[in-house]
Coordinates of C-alpha atoms in Angstrom, one line a residue:
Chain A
X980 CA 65.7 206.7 60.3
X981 CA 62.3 206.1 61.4
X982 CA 61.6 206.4 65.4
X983 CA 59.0 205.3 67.4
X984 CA 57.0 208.1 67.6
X985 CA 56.2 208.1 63.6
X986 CA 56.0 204.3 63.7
X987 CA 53.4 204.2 66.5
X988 CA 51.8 207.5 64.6
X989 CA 51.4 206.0 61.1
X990 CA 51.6 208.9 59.5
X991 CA 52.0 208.1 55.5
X992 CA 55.8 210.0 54.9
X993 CA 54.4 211.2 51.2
X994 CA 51.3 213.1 53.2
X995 CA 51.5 217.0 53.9
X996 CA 51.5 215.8 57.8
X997 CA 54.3 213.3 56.7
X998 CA 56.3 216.4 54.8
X999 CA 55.4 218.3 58.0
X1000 CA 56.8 215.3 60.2
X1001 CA 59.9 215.5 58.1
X1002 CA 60.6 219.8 59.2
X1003 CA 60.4 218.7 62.8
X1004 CA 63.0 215.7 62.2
X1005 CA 65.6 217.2 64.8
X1006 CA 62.4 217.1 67.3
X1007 CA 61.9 213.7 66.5
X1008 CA 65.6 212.6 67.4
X1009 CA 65.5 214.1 70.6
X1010 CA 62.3 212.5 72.0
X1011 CA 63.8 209.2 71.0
X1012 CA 66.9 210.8 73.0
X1013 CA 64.8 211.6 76.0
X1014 CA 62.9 208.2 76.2
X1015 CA 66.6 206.3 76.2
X1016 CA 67.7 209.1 79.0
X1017 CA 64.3 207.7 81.3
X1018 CA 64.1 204.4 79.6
X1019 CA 67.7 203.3 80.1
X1020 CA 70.0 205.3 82.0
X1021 CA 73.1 205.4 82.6
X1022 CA 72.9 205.9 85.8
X1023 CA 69.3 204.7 86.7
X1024 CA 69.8 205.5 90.5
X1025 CA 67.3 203.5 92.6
X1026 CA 64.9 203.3 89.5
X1027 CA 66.0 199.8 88.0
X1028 CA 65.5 199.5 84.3
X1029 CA 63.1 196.8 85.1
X1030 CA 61.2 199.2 87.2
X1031 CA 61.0 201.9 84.8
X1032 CA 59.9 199.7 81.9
X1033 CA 57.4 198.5 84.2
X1034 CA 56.2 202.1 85.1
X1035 CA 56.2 203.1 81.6
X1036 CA 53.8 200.3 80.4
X1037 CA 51.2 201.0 83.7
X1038 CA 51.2 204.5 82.1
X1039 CA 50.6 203.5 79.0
X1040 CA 47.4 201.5 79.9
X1041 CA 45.9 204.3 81.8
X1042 CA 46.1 206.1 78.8
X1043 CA 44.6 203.8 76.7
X1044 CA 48.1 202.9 74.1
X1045 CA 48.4 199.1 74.4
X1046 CA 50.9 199.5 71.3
X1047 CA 53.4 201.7 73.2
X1048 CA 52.3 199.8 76.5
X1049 CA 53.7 196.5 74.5
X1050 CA 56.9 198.4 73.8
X1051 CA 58.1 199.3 77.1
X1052 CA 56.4 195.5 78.2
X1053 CA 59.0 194.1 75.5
X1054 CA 61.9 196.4 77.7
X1055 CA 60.4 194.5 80.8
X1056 CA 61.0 190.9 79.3
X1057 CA 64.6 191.6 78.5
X1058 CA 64.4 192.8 81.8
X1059 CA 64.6 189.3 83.6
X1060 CA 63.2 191.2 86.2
X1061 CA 59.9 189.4 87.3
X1062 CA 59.7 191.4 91.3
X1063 CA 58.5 194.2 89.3
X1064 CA 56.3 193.0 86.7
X1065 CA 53.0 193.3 87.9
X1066 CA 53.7 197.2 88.3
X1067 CA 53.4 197.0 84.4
X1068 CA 49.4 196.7 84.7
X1069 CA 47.0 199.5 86.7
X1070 CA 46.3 197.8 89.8
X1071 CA 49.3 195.5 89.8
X1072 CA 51.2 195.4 93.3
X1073 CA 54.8 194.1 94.0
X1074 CA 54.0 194.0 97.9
X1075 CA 56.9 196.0 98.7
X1076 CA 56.2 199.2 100.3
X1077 CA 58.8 201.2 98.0
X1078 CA 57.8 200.1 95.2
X1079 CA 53.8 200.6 95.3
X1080 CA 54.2 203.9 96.8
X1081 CA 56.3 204.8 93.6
X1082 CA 53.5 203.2 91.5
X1083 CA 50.7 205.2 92.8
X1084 CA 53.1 208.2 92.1
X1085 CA 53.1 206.9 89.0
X1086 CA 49.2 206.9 88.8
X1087 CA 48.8 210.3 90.1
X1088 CA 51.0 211.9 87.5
X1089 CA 49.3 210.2 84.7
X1090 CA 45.9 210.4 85.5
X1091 CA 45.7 213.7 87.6
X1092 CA 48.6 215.7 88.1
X1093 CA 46.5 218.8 88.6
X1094 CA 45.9 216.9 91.8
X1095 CA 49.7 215.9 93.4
X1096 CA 50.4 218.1 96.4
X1097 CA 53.7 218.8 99.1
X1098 CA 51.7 215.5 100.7
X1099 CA 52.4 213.2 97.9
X1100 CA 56.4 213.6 97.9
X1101 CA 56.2 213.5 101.8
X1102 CA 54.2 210.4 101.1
X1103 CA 57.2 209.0 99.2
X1104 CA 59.8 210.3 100.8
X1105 CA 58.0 208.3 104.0
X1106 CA 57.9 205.5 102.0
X1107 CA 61.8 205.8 101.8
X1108 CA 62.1 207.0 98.2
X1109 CA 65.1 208.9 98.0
X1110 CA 65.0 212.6 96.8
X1111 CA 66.6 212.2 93.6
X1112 CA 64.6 209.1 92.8
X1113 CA 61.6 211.4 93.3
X1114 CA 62.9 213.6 90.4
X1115 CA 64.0 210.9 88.1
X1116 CA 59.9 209.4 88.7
X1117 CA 58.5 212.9 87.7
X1118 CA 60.9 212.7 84.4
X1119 CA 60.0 209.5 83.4
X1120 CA 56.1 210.0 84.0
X1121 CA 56.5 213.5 82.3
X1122 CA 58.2 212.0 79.2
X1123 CA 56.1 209.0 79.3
X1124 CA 52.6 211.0 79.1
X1125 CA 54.4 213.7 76.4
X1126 CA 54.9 210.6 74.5
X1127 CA 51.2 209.0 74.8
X1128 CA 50.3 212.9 73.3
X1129 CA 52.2 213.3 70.5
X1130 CA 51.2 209.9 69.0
X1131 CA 47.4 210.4 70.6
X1132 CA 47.6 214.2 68.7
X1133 CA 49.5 212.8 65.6
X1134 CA 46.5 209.9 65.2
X1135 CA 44.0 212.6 65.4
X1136 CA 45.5 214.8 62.8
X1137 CA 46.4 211.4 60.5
X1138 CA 42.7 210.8 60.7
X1139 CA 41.5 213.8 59.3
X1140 CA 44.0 214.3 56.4
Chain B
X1500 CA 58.1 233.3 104.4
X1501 CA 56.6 234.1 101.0
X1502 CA 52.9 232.4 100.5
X1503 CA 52.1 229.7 97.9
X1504 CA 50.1 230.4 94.9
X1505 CA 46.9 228.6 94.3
X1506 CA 45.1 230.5 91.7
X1507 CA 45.8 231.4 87.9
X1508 CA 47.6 234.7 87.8
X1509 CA 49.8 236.3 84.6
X1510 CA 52.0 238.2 87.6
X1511 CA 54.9 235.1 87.4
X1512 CA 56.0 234.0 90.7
X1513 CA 59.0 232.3 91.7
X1514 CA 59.3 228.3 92.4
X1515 CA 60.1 226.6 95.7
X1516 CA 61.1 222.8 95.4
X1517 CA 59.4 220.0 98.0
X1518 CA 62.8 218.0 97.7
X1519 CA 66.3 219.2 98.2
X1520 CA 68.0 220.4 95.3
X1521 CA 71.6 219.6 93.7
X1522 CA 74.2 221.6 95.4
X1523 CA 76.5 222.8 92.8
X1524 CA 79.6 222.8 95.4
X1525 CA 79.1 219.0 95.4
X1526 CA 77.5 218.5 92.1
X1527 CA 78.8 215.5 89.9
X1528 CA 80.8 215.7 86.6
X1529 CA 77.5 215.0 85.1
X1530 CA 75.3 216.8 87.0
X1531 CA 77.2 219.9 86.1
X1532 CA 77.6 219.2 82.7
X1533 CA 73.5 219.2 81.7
X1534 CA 73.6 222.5 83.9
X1535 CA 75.9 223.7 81.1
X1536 CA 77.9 224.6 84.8
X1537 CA 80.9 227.1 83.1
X1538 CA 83.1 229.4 85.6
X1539 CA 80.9 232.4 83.7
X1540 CA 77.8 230.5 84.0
X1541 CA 77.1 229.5 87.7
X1542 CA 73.4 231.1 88.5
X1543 CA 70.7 228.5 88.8
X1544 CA 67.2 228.6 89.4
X1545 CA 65.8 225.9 92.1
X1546 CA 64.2 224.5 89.4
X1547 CA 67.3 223.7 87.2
X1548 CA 68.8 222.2 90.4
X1549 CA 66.3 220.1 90.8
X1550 CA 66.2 218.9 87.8
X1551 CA 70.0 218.3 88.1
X1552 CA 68.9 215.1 89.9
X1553 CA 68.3 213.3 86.9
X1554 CA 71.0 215.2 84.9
X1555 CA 70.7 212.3 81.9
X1556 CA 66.9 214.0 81.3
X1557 CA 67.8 217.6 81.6
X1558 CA 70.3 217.5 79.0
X1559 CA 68.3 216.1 76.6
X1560 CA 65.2 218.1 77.5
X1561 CA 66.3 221.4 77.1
X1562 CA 67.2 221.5 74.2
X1563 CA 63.9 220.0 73.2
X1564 CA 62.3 222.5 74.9
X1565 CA 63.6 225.1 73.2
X1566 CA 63.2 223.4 69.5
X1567 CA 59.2 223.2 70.0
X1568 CA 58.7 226.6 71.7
X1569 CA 61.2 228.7 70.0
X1570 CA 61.7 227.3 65.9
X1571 CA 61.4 229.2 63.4
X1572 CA 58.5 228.7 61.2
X1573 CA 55.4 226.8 61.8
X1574 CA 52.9 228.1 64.7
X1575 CA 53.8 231.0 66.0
X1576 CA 55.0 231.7 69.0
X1577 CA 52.2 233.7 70.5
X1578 CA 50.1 230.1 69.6
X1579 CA 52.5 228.0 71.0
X1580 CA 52.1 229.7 74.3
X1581 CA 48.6 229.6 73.7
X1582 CA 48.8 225.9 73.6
X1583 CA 51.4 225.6 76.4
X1584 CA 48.3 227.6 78.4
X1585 CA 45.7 225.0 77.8
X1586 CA 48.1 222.1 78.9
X1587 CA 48.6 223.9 82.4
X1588 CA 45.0 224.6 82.8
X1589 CA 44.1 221.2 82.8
X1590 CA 47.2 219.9 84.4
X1591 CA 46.5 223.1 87.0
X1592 CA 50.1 223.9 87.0
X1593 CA 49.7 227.5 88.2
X1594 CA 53.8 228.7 87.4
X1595 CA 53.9 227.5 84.4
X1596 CA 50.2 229.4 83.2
X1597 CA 52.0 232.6 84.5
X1598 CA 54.6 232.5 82.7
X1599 CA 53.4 231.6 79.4
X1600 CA 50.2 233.4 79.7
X1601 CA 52.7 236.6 80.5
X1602 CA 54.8 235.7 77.0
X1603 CA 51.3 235.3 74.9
X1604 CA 50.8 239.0 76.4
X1605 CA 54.1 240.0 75.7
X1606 CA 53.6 239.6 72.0
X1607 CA 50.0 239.8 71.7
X1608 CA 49.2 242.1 74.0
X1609 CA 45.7 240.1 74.3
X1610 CA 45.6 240.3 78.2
X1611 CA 41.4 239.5 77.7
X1612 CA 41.9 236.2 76.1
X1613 CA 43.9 235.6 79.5
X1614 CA 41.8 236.8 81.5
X1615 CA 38.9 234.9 80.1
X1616 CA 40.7 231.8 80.0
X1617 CA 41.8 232.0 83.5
X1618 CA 38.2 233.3 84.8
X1619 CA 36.6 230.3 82.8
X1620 CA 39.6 227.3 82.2
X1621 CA 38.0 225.0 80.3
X1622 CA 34.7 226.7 79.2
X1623 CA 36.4 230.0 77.8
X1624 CA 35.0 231.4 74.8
X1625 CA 37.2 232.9 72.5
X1626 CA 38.0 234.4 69.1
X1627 CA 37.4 231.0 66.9
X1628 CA 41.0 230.7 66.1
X1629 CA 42.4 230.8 69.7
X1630 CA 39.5 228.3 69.9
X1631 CA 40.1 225.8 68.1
X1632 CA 43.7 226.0 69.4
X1633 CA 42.9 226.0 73.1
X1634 CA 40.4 223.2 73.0
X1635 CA 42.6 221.2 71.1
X1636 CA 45.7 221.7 73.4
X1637 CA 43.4 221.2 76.4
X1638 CA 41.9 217.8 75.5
X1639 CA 45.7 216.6 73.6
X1640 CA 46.2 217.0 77.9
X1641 CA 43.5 215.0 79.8
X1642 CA 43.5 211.6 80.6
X1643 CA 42.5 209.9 79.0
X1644 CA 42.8 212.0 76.1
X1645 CA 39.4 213.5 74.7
X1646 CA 40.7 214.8 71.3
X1647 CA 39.5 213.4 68.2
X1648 CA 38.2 214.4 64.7
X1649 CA 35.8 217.4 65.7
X1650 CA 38.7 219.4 67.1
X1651 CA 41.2 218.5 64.5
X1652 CA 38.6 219.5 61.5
X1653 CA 38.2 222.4 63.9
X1654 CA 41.9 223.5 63.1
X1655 CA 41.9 222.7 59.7
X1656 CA 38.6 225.0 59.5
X1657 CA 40.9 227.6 61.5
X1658 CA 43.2 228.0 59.0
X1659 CA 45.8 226.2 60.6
X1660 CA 48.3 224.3 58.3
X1661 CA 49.6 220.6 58.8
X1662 CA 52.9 222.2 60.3
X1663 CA 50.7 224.5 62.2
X1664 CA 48.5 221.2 63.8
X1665 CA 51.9 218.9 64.3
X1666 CA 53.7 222.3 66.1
X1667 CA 50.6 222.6 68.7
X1668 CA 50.7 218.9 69.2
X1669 CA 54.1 219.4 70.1
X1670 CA 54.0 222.5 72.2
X1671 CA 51.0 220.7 74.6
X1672 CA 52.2 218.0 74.8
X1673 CA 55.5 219.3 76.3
X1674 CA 53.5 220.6 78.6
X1675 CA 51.8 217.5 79.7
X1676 CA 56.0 216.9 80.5
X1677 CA 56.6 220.2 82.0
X1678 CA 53.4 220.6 84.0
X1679 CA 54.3 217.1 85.3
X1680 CA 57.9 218.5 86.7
X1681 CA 56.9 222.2 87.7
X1682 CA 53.5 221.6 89.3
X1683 CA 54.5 218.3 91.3
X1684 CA 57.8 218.9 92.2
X1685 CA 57.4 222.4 94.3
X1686 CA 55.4 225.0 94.1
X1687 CA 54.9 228.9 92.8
X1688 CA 55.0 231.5 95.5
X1689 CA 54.7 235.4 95.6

């Protein structure tokens, strides 16, 4: 079964990188595990589906993937959820305090996590994100930009072949 | 109180969390489950009960973890650490650099391409094959990304199979995920 990471890749099956692809299938299966475990949890906590597809997408675009952006947008739209839809783009602001301060999380952990500090979860937790929602934000920005690498890295490789 | 830890350093510290973590004596059915929990297994590191937050995640990723660091065949291990090194440089995630800088030692017992690489970061000059495979790992980890063709040929040039590219792929970019947990969650201290 394909997943999304070798669709979004492209990576011809029949090419050594494609046989390589193939030996790493079991790594493969458990991303696509991992991005259901942040995408659509069980128990989602105070992180709404909506709100995570939404993330998702804004991370995408900082990175520069409108294909994988469009994927999580697609989540969004099933969504029904239209509070949290302008979170899906880079600047976008749902006006409620919660909410923006857990999109410039967002922002911060996908465009310079080498800069977050103690102040940034006091920031949150201010902002009256609950602890574990602070945790389940990190996880779903940390898959998120994993996910924008090993398509950015597979491309890369692809395009040398 | 022990002091935080701002500067690369092989010597691994330990981890304090900024939130609260999971208690185990009120832990969920879940939450205990992805900490594999077991009335032999009941040690935890701060980090794992953190992570416990979002047991749905932790389940999934360690397992994951261990299937790009540890495999068998494909990069080795002392180059998966390599690239687990670059991702933390750029992502400045000071714990995690110890402790994978201290597992490339372990096995290569290279302590000067740590040292460079912590004196310099990014502009570290090094034997061609760590090269190509710490400038690769460290652009794969900036945003936006800055890898492209130069630094692929570059591995190619190495000597570095297709399995050999896709496993340092992995093993950075799983550190682009585990910098983003270990670095902004808490933080290392002596």
């Amino acid at each position: 079964m394909t997943n999304l990471i070798e669709t979004l890749a492209g990576v011809p099956p029949a090419s050594k990188l494609g046989e390589a692809l193939k030996k790493r299938a079991e790594i493969l299966r458990l991303s696509e595990a991992a991005h259901d475990a942040v995408l659509l949890p069980r128990d989602p906590g105070g992180l709404s589906h909506a709100l995570r597809a939404a993330l998702a997408a804004r991370m995408c675009r900082h990175v520069g993937n409108d294909e994988l952006a469009a994927h999580y947008d697609n989540y969004l739209g099933h969504s029904g959820d239209l509070d949290v839809a302008p979170l899906a783009y880079p600047d976008g602001k749902s006006g409620e305090t919660r909410l923006d301060a857990i999109a410039r999380h967002a922002d911060l952990l996908t465009v310079a996590p080498r800069e977050a500090t103690r102040g940034d979860i006091e920031a949150l937790k201010a902002a009256s994100v609950a602890e574990p929602d602070i945790v389940r934000l990190a996880e779903l920005a940390a898959f998120v930009n994993y996910q924008l690498r090993v398509v950015a890295g597979l491309k890369v490789l692809k395009g040398v072949q | 109180m022990s002091e935080a830890i701002n500067e690369f350093t092989a010597k691994v510290p330990t981890w304090s969390p900024y939130v609260t973590p999971v208690d185990i004596a009120t832990a969920t059915p879940a939450q205990l489950a992805a900490m594999k929990v077991t009335p032999s297994n009941t040690g935890f590191s701060p980090y794992v009960l953190t992570l416990a937050h979002d047991p749905e995640s932790l389940e999934v990723r360690s397992p994951l973890f261990n299937l790009i660091m540890y495999g068998k065949d494909g990069l080795s291990s002392a180059e998966r650490e390599l690239g687990a090194v670059g991702a933390s440089i750029v992502n400045r995630c000071v714990y995690c650099a110890a402790v994978h800088a201290s597992r490339f030692i372990g096995i290569t017992h290279r302590t000067d391409i740590i040292d460079t690489i912590f004196a310099d970061e990014r502009d570290a000059t090094l034997p061609p094959r760590d090269q190509a495979l710490f400038d690769f790992a460290a652009k794969l980890s900036t945003t936006p990304v800055e890898v492209g063709a130069d630094d692929a040929r570059a591995l190619t040039e190495a000597g570095l199979s297709e399995l050999e590219q896709l496993d340092l792929v992995l093993s950075a970019a799983l550190f682009g995920w585990a910098n983003r947990l270990m670095h902004t969650l808490g933080e290392p201290r002596a």
